[in-house]
Coordinates of C-alpha atoms in Angstrom, one line a residue:
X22 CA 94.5 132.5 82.8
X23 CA 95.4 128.7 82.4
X24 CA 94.0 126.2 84.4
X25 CA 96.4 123.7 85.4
X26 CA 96.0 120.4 83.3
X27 CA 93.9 118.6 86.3
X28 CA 90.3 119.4 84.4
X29 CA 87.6 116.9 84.9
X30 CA 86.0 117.2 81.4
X31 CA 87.2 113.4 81.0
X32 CA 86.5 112.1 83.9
X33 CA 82.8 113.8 83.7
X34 CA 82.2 113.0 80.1
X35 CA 83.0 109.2 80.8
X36 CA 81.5 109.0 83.8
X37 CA 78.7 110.2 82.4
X38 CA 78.6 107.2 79.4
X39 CA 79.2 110.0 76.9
X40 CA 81.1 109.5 73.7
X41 CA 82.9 112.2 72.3
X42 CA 80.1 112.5 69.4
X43 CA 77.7 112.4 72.4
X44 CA 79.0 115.6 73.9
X45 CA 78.9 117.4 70.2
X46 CA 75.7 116.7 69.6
X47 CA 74.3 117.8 73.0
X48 CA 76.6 120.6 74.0
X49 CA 77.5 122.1 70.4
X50 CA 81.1 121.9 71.0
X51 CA 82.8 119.9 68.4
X52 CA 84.3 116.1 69.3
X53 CA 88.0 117.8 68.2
X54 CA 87.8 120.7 70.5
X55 CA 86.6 118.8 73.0
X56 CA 89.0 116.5 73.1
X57 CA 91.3 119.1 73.2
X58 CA 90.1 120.8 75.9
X59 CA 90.9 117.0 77.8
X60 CA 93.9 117.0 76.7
X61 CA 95.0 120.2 77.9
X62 CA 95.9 121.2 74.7
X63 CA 93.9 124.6 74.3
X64 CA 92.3 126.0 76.8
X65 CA 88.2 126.9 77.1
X66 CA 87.0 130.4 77.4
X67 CA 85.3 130.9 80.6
X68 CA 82.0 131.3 78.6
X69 CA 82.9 127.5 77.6
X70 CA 83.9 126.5 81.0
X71 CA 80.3 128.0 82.4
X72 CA 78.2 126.0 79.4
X73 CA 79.8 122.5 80.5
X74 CA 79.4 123.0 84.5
X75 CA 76.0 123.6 83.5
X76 CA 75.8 120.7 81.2
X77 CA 77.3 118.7 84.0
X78 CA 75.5 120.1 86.9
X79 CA 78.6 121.3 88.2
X80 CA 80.8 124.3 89.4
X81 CA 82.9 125.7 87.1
X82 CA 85.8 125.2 90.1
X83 CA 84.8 121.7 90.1
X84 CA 84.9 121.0 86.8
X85 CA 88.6 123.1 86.5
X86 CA 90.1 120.6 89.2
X87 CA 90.1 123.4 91.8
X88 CA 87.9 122.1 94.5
X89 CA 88.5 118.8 96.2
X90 CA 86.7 115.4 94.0
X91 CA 84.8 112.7 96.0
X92 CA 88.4 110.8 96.4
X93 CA 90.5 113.7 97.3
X94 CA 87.8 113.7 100.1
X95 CA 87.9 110.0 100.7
X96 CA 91.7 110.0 100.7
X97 CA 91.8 113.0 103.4
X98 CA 88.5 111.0 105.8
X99 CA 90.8 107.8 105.6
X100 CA 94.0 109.5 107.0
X101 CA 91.6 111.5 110.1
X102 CA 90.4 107.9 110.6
X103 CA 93.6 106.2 111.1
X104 CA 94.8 108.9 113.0
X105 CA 92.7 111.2 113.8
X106 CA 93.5 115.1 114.2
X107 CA 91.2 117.8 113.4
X108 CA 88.0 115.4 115.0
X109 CA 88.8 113.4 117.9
X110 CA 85.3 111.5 117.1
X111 CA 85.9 110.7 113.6
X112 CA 86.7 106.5 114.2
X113 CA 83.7 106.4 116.4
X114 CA 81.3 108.1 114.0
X115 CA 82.9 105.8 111.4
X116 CA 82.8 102.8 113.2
X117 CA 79.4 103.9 114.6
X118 CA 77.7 103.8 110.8
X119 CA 79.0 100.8 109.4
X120 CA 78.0 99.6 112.9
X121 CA 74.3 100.3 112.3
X122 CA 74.3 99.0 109.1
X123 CA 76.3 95.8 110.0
X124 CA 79.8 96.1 107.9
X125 CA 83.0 95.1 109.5
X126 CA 85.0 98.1 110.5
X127 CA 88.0 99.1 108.2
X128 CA 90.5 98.0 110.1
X129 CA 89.6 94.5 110.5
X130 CA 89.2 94.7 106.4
X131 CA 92.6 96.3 105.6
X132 CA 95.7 96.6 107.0
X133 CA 96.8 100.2 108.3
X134 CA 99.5 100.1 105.2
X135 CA 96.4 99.4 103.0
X136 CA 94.6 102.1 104.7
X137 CA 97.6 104.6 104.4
X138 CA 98.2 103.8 100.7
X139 CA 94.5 104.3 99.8
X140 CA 94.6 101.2 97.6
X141 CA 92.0 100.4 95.0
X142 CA 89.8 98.3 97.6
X143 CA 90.2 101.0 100.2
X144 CA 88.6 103.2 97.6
X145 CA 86.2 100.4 96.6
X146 CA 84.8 100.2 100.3
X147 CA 84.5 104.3 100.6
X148 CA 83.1 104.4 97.2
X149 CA 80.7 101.4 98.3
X150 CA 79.6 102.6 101.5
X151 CA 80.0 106.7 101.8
X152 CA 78.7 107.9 98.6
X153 CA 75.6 108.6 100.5
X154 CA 77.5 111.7 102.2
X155 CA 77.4 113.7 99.0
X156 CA 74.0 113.6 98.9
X157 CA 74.0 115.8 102.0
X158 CA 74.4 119.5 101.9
X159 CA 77.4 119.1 104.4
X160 CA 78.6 116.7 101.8
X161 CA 78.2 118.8 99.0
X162 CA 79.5 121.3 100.8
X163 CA 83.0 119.3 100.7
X164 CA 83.2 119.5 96.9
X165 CA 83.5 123.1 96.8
X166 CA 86.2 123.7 99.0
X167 CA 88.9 125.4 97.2
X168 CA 92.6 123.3 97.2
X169 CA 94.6 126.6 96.8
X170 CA 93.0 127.7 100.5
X171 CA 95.8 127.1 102.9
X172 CA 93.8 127.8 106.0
X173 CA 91.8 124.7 107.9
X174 CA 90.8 122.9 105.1
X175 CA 91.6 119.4 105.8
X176 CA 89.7 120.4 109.0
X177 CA 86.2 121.7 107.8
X178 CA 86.3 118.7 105.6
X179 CA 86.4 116.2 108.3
X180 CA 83.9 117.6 110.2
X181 CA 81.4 118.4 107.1
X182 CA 81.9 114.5 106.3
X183 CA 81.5 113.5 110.0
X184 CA 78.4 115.8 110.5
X185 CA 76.8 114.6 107.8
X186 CA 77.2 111.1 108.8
X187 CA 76.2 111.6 112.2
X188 CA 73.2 113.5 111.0
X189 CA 72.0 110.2 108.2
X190 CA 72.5 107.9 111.3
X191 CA 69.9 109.5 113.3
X192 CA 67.3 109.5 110.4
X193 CA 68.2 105.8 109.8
X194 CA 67.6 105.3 113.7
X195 CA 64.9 107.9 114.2
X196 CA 61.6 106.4 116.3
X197 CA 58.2 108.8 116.3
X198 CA 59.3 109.7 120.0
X199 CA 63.1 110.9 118.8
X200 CA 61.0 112.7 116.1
X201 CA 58.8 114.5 118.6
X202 CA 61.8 115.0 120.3
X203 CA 63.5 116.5 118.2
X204 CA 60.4 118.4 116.8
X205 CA 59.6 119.7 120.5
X206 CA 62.7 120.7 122.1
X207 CA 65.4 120.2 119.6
X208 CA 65.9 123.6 118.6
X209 CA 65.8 124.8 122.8
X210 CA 68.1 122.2 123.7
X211 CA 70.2 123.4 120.7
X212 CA 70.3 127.1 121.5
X213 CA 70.7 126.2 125.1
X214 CA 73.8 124.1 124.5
X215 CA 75.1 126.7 122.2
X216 CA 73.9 130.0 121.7
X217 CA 76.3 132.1 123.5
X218 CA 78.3 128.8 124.1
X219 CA 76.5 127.2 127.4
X220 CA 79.5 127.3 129.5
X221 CA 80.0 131.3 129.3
X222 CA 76.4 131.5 129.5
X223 CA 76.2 129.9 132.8
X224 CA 79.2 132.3 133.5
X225 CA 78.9 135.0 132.0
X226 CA 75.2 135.8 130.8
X227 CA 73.0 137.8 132.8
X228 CA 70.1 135.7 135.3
X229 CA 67.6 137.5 133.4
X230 CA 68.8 136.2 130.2
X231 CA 70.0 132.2 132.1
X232 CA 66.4 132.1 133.5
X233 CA 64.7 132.9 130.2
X234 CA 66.8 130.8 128.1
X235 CA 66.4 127.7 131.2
X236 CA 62.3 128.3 130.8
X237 CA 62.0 127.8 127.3
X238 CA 63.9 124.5 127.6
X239 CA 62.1 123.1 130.7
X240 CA 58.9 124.4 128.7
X241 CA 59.5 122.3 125.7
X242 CA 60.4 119.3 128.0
X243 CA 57.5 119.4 129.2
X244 CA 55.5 119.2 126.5
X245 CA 57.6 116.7 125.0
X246 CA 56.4 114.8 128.3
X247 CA 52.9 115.2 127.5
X248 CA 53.2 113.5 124.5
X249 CA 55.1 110.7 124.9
X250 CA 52.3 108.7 126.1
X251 CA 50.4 108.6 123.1
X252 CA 53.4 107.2 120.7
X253 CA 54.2 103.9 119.9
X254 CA 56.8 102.9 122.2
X255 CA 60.2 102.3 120.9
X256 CA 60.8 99.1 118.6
X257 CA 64.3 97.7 118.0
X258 CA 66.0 99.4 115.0
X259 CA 67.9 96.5 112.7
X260 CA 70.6 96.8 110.3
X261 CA 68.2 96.0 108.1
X262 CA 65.8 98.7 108.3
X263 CA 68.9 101.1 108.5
X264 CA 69.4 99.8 105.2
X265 CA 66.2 100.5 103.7
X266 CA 66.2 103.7 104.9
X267 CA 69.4 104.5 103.9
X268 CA 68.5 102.7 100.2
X269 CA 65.0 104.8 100.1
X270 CA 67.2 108.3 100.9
X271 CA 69.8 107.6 98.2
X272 CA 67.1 106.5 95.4
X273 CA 65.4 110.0 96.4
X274 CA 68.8 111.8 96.0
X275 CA 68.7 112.8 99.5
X276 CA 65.0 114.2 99.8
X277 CA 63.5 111.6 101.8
X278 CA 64.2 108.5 104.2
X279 CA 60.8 107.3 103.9

């Protein structure tokens, strides 16, 4: 089957710094098919197709133009943030990052024609500032969405991209007592808040199941309580230590903040 001509075997290759001589002498496809195969000339086998997503560390969907690319993605986060639709938070988790990390908000940058015509320094300042989203699984997650899928796909991007945002910021403004929170009761306070969704719970569980599910969480407060004492207490976090953090967990390619 063709692949329409949207491939990103150029776009990879220089990207990548590779010369066309590069890519023959590590991939054993020759500089002429190769180019080719850019040019939507001829078309590779799937065989071929699976070889250079593995050369490139990519999906084959990916690498066929199937799935949205990192600006597809910043093109469809720029329109939720000058009007949002599918995530009614998206400005403020937006705003709320480039907050921490002391960058003006976009629209004090750009004008909302700037913003709505994605020009080249609205793409510069996503480029600049977001690329630490793909480094996320919810980010990654982004860049295999399929554009033929006609169901809620603008939709689960948004909220993969604002997720993952929301998630970094909390890292970047973690303290050892949000840590032992989240260590000690995170996962109660999570089920409690959504397993079974906590407003049919309270209405529609059974007391034996309410009272169970309440003890756990009061449990896990409590021993949060118990340890607070013995933690630092709470220092003031600065833009500038966000930004460490933030450096440290893109120079690990997203393993660590520390």
């Amino acid at each position: 089957m063709l692949v329409k001509n949207n491939n990103r075997l150029k776009e990879l290759r220089v990207n990548r710094g590779y010369t066309l001589d590069d890519i023959e002498s590590k991939t054993g496809i020759k500089r002429g098919t190769y180019s080719n195969y850019e040019n939507h000339n001829t078309e590779p086998k799937l065989e071929t197709w699976q070889k250079l997503a593995k050369f490139y560390g990519v999906s084959v969907s990916y690498l066929q133009g199937n799935t949205f690319s990192k600006i597809d993605i910043y093109k469809v986060v720029c329109n939720e943030y000058i009007t949002p639709i599918h995530d009614p938070f998206f400005e403020y988790i937006i705003e709320w990052h480039l907050h921490i990390m002391e960058i003006k908000d976009l629209k004090e940058l750009f004008s909302i024609n700037e913003l709505r015509k994605f020009t080249k320094n609205v793409q510069n300042f996503f480029e600049t500032n977001f690329q630490f989203v793909f480094l996320t699984e919810l980010g990654k997650k982004c860049l295999t969405i399929e554009k033929s899928r006609e169901k809620d796909v603008l939709s689960e991007i948004c909220v993969n991209f604002s997720e993952a945002i929301r998630k970094v910021d909390e890292k970047l403004l973690s303290t050892p007592i949000s840590e032992a929170f989240d260590k000690e009761v995170g996962d109660k306070l999570a089920r409690f808040n959504k397993d079974k969704d906590q407003h049919n719970m309270l209405r529609e569980a059974d007391k034996k199941y309410i009272i169970r599910v309440t003890q756990d969480l009061a449990v896990a407060l409590y021993g949060f309580s118990e340890k607070i004492s013995d933690l630092p207490e709470n220092s003031e976090i600065t833009s500038n230590k966000a930004r460490k953090r933030l450096k440290k967990f893109v120079d690990s390619g997203g393993k660590s903040f520390e």
